[in-house]
Amino acid sequence: LEHSGASLVMTRTLNASLVGEWRGGLFNELRAQYARDNEPGLANSENPEAVVQQSGANVLFIGRNNFSPRGNTIDRVQVADMLTWVRGAHQVKTGFDVQFDRVRNFFPGYFSGSYTFRSLASFSRGRPDQPNEFYQQSFPGPGTSGAVSTPNISEYSVFAQDEWRPRSDLAINFGWRYDLMATEGPGVRNPDPQLAAADLDTGRLEPDVNNLGPRLGVAWSPRDRRYVLRGGWGLFYGRTPALRLGAASSNNGINIVSLTFTGQSVPT
């Protein structure tokens, strides 16, 4: 029980939309959202973690797990608009979507310490000082935010699409979409010369600016038939989760300093 802990989720959202219709077949829908997601993870013990093995298998976990208590909070603001124009056999849609996430991630991995014993007999002696046994603990790096990262994300998207019905039984959709995901840089650079020689800068995070996605779709419903044939093609781009960005910010060898103790240097 003490090696687990409650993972709480508290989410609040506020949504609003405004729909308008004008002459000439013009329609517009404006949507806005504010959301706050708070997800603290609690610990059931103040004791450091101990992992006990026997014959190479884990047989016992005691103390708090090595990453709690933790926390993640996201404040999101989103505004999206879509304009629709109906003209003859065409229904043209265009619009934009902007979304801003302000993130605070606290992930103190191994900050409370962790013992690793290779046998129950070694565990009974109270100190992991045998071969392949150790104690490890992490600390915030001097002058850094330590286990706290702020992988803020700003996303910008625009799109246009035309649904064309050349015949009553045929619909053709074609369009494009552009997505830009701008992320806040880590803020701390690891000056290690080996990283510099490999052109790896831990304080730099380049945006991906070529996410242009074309779209094509076809739907055909023959007259007096009870079926529809559909086909489509497009290029789509996935989002990088803020958790991955936060890990890149923290695990740069500067924000978090990890120490491993073996033999007689292991604290009891």
Short mmCIF file of C-alpha atoms in Angstrom, two decimals, residues 15-183:
data_model
loop_
_atom_site.label_atom_id
_atom_site.label_comp_id
_atom_site.label_asym_id
_atom_site.label_seq_id
_atom_site.Cartn_x
_atom_site.Cartn_y
_atom_site.Cartn_z
CA ASN A 15 -17.11 26.66 -23.59
CA ALA A 16 -19.00 29.22 -25.67
CA SER A 17 -20.07 29.47 -29.31
CA LEU A 18 -21.61 32.14 -31.52
CA VAL A 19 -23.32 31.13 -34.78
CA GLY A 20 -24.32 33.69 -37.41
CA GLU A 21 -26.06 33.58 -40.78
CA TRP A 22 -25.93 36.23 -43.47
CA ARG A 23 -27.42 36.71 -46.89
CA GLY A 24 -25.76 35.11 -49.85
CA GLY A 25 -25.34 31.70 -48.22
CA LEU A 26 -22.75 32.77 -45.64
CA PHE A 27 -22.58 31.10 -42.23
CA ASN A 28 -20.07 31.59 -39.44
CA GLU A 29 -19.36 29.71 -36.21
CA LEU A 30 -17.05 31.12 -33.56
CA ARG A 31 -16.04 28.88 -30.64
CA ALA A 32 -13.98 29.61 -27.54
CA GLN A 33 -12.81 27.43 -24.66
CA TYR A 34 -11.03 27.81 -21.35
CA ALA A 35 -9.93 24.66 -19.53
CA ARG A 36 -7.86 23.93 -16.45
CA ASP A 37 -6.58 20.41 -15.76
CA ASN A 38 -4.91 19.73 -12.42
CA GLU A 39 -3.55 16.23 -11.78
CA PRO A 40 -1.66 15.81 -8.50
CA GLY A 41 -0.19 12.45 -7.58
CA LEU A 42 0.04 11.69 -3.87
CA ALA A 43 2.40 9.46 -1.91
CA ASN A 44 1.34 7.03 0.81
CA SER A 45 4.64 7.11 2.71
CA GLU A 46 7.49 9.43 3.66
CA ASN A 47 10.02 6.58 3.63
CA PRO A 48 12.38 6.10 0.68
CA GLU A 49 11.71 3.34 -1.78
CA ALA A 50 13.24 -0.11 -1.40
CA VAL A 51 13.19 -2.68 -4.21
CA VAL A 52 13.99 -6.20 -3.03
CA GLN A 53 14.78 -9.03 -5.44
CA GLN A 54 15.28 -12.76 -5.07
CA SER A 55 16.79 -14.90 -7.85
CA GLY A 56 16.51 -11.96 -10.23
CA ALA A 57 12.78 -11.35 -9.66
CA ASN A 58 11.22 -8.44 -7.77
CA VAL A 59 9.58 -9.80 -4.61
CA LEU A 60 9.00 -6.73 -2.44
CA PHE A 61 8.42 -2.99 -2.80
CA ILE A 62 8.27 -0.77 0.29
CA GLY A 63 8.41 2.98 0.87
CA ARG A 64 6.98 5.59 -1.47
CA ASN A 65 7.24 5.11 -5.19
CA ASN A 66 10.19 6.96 -6.66
CA PHE A 67 8.26 9.73 -8.47
CA SER A 68 5.66 10.88 -5.92
CA PRO A 69 4.34 13.23 -4.76
CA ARG A 70 4.13 14.87 -8.16
CA GLY A 71 1.86 17.26 -10.05
CA ASN A 72 0.84 18.51 -13.47
CA THR A 73 -1.31 21.54 -14.27
CA ILE A 74 -2.43 22.82 -17.67
CA ASP A 75 -4.32 26.05 -18.38
CA ARG A 76 -5.71 26.09 -21.94
CA VAL A 77 -7.26 28.87 -23.99
CA GLN A 78 -8.63 28.03 -27.44
CA VAL A 79 -10.37 30.12 -30.11
CA ALA A 80 -11.61 28.64 -33.39
CA ASP A 81 -13.66 30.10 -36.24
CA MET A 82 -15.21 28.54 -39.35
CA LEU A 83 -16.78 30.43 -42.23
CA THR A 84 -19.06 28.49 -44.63
CA TRP A 85 -20.16 29.75 -48.06
CA VAL A 86 -22.81 27.81 -50.00
CA ARG A 87 -22.91 28.61 -53.69
CA GLY A 88 -24.59 26.34 -56.24
CA ALA A 89 -22.94 22.92 -56.16
CA HIS A 90 -20.13 24.13 -53.87
CA GLN A 91 -19.91 24.39 -50.09
CA VAL A 92 -16.68 26.15 -49.17
CA LYS A 93 -15.36 26.17 -45.60
CA THR A 94 -12.37 28.05 -44.24
CA GLY A 95 -11.21 28.93 -40.77
CA PHE A 96 -8.55 28.96 -38.11
CA ASP A 97 -7.85 27.38 -34.73
CA VAL A 98 -5.44 28.76 -32.11
CA GLN A 99 -4.72 27.08 -28.81
CA PHE A 100 -2.40 28.07 -25.96
CA ASP A 101 -1.38 25.64 -23.22
CA ARG A 102 0.45 26.94 -20.16
CA VAL A 103 1.92 23.95 -18.38
CA ARG A 104 3.58 23.36 -15.02
CA ASN A 105 4.98 19.86 -14.61
CA PHE A 106 6.53 18.67 -11.34
CA PHE A 107 8.11 15.22 -11.62
CA PRO A 108 10.62 14.52 -8.80
CA GLY A 109 11.94 11.17 -9.99
CA TYR A 110 14.09 9.53 -7.29
CA PHE A 111 14.15 12.73 -5.20
CA SER A 112 13.14 10.69 -2.12
CA GLY A 113 15.79 8.02 -2.76
CA SER A 114 15.63 4.35 -3.72
CA TYR A 115 17.43 1.24 -2.38
CA THR A 116 17.98 -1.86 -4.53
CA PHE A 117 18.64 -5.20 -2.81
CA ARG A 118 19.40 -8.37 -4.79
CA SER A 119 18.26 -10.79 -2.09
CA LEU A 120 16.04 -11.00 0.96
CA ALA A 121 19.10 -11.85 3.06
CA SER A 122 20.80 -8.61 2.01
CA PHE A 123 17.61 -6.68 2.75
CA SER A 124 17.51 -8.14 6.26
CA ARG A 125 20.97 -6.65 6.91
CA GLY A 126 19.63 -3.19 6.07
CA ARG A 127 22.31 -1.95 3.67
CA PRO A 128 22.61 -2.76 -0.07
CA ASP A 129 26.41 -3.08 -0.11
CA GLN A 130 26.70 -6.37 -2.02
CA PRO A 131 27.62 -6.67 -5.74
CA ASN A 132 25.14 -4.94 -8.07
CA GLU A 133 23.34 -3.35 -5.10
CA PHE A 134 23.09 0.40 -4.69
CA TYR A 135 21.24 3.43 -3.39
CA GLN A 136 20.32 6.28 -5.73
CA GLN A 137 18.88 9.73 -5.21
CA SER A 138 18.33 12.81 -7.40
CA PHE A 139 18.61 16.48 -6.51
CA PRO A 140 17.77 19.78 -8.23
CA GLY A 141 20.74 21.22 -10.09
CA PRO A 142 22.17 24.47 -8.69
CA GLY A 143 20.46 27.55 -10.13
CA THR A 144 17.85 25.53 -12.04
CA SER A 145 14.15 24.72 -11.63
CA GLY A 146 15.00 21.11 -10.81
CA ALA A 147 12.04 18.81 -11.25
CA VAL A 148 9.77 21.66 -12.39
CA SER A 149 9.37 22.20 -16.14
CA THR A 150 7.11 24.54 -18.10
CA PRO A 151 6.71 23.02 -21.59
CA ASN A 152 4.26 25.69 -22.79
CA ILE A 153 2.72 25.08 -26.20
CA SER A 154 1.19 27.51 -28.71
CA GLU A 155 -0.62 25.99 -31.70
CA TYR A 156 -1.81 27.76 -34.84
CA SER A 157 -3.89 26.12 -37.58
CA VAL A 158 -5.67 27.32 -40.73
CA PHE A 159 -7.68 25.34 -43.26
CA ALA A 160 -9.82 25.59 -46.38
CA GLN A 161 -12.09 22.98 -47.97
CA ASP A 162 -14.52 22.77 -50.88
CA GLU A 163 -17.29 20.17 -51.02
CA TRP A 164 -18.32 19.98 -54.67
CA ARG A 165 -21.35 18.06 -55.91
CA PRO A 166 -21.01 17.78 -59.70
CA ARG A 167 -23.96 15.34 -59.67
CA SER A 168 -26.65 14.56 -57.17
CA ASP A 169 -25.10 11.17 -56.41
CA LEU A 170 -21.45 12.30 -56.19
CA ALA A 171 -19.59 14.49 -53.67
CA ILE A 172 -15.92 15.45 -53.93
CA ASN A 173 -14.04 17.09 -51.05
CA PHE A 174 -10.64 18.68 -51.45
CA GLY A 175 -8.73 21.10 -49.29
CA TRP A 176 -5.66 21.70 -47.17
CA ARG A 177 -4.66 22.42 -43.58
CA TYR A 178 -1.57 23.98 -42.05
CA ASP A 179 -0.47 23.35 -38.45
CA LEU A 180 2.28 25.09 -36.49
CA MET A 181 3.20 23.92 -33.00
CA ALA A 182 5.49 26.37 -31.20
CA THR A 183 6.97 25.15 -27.91
#
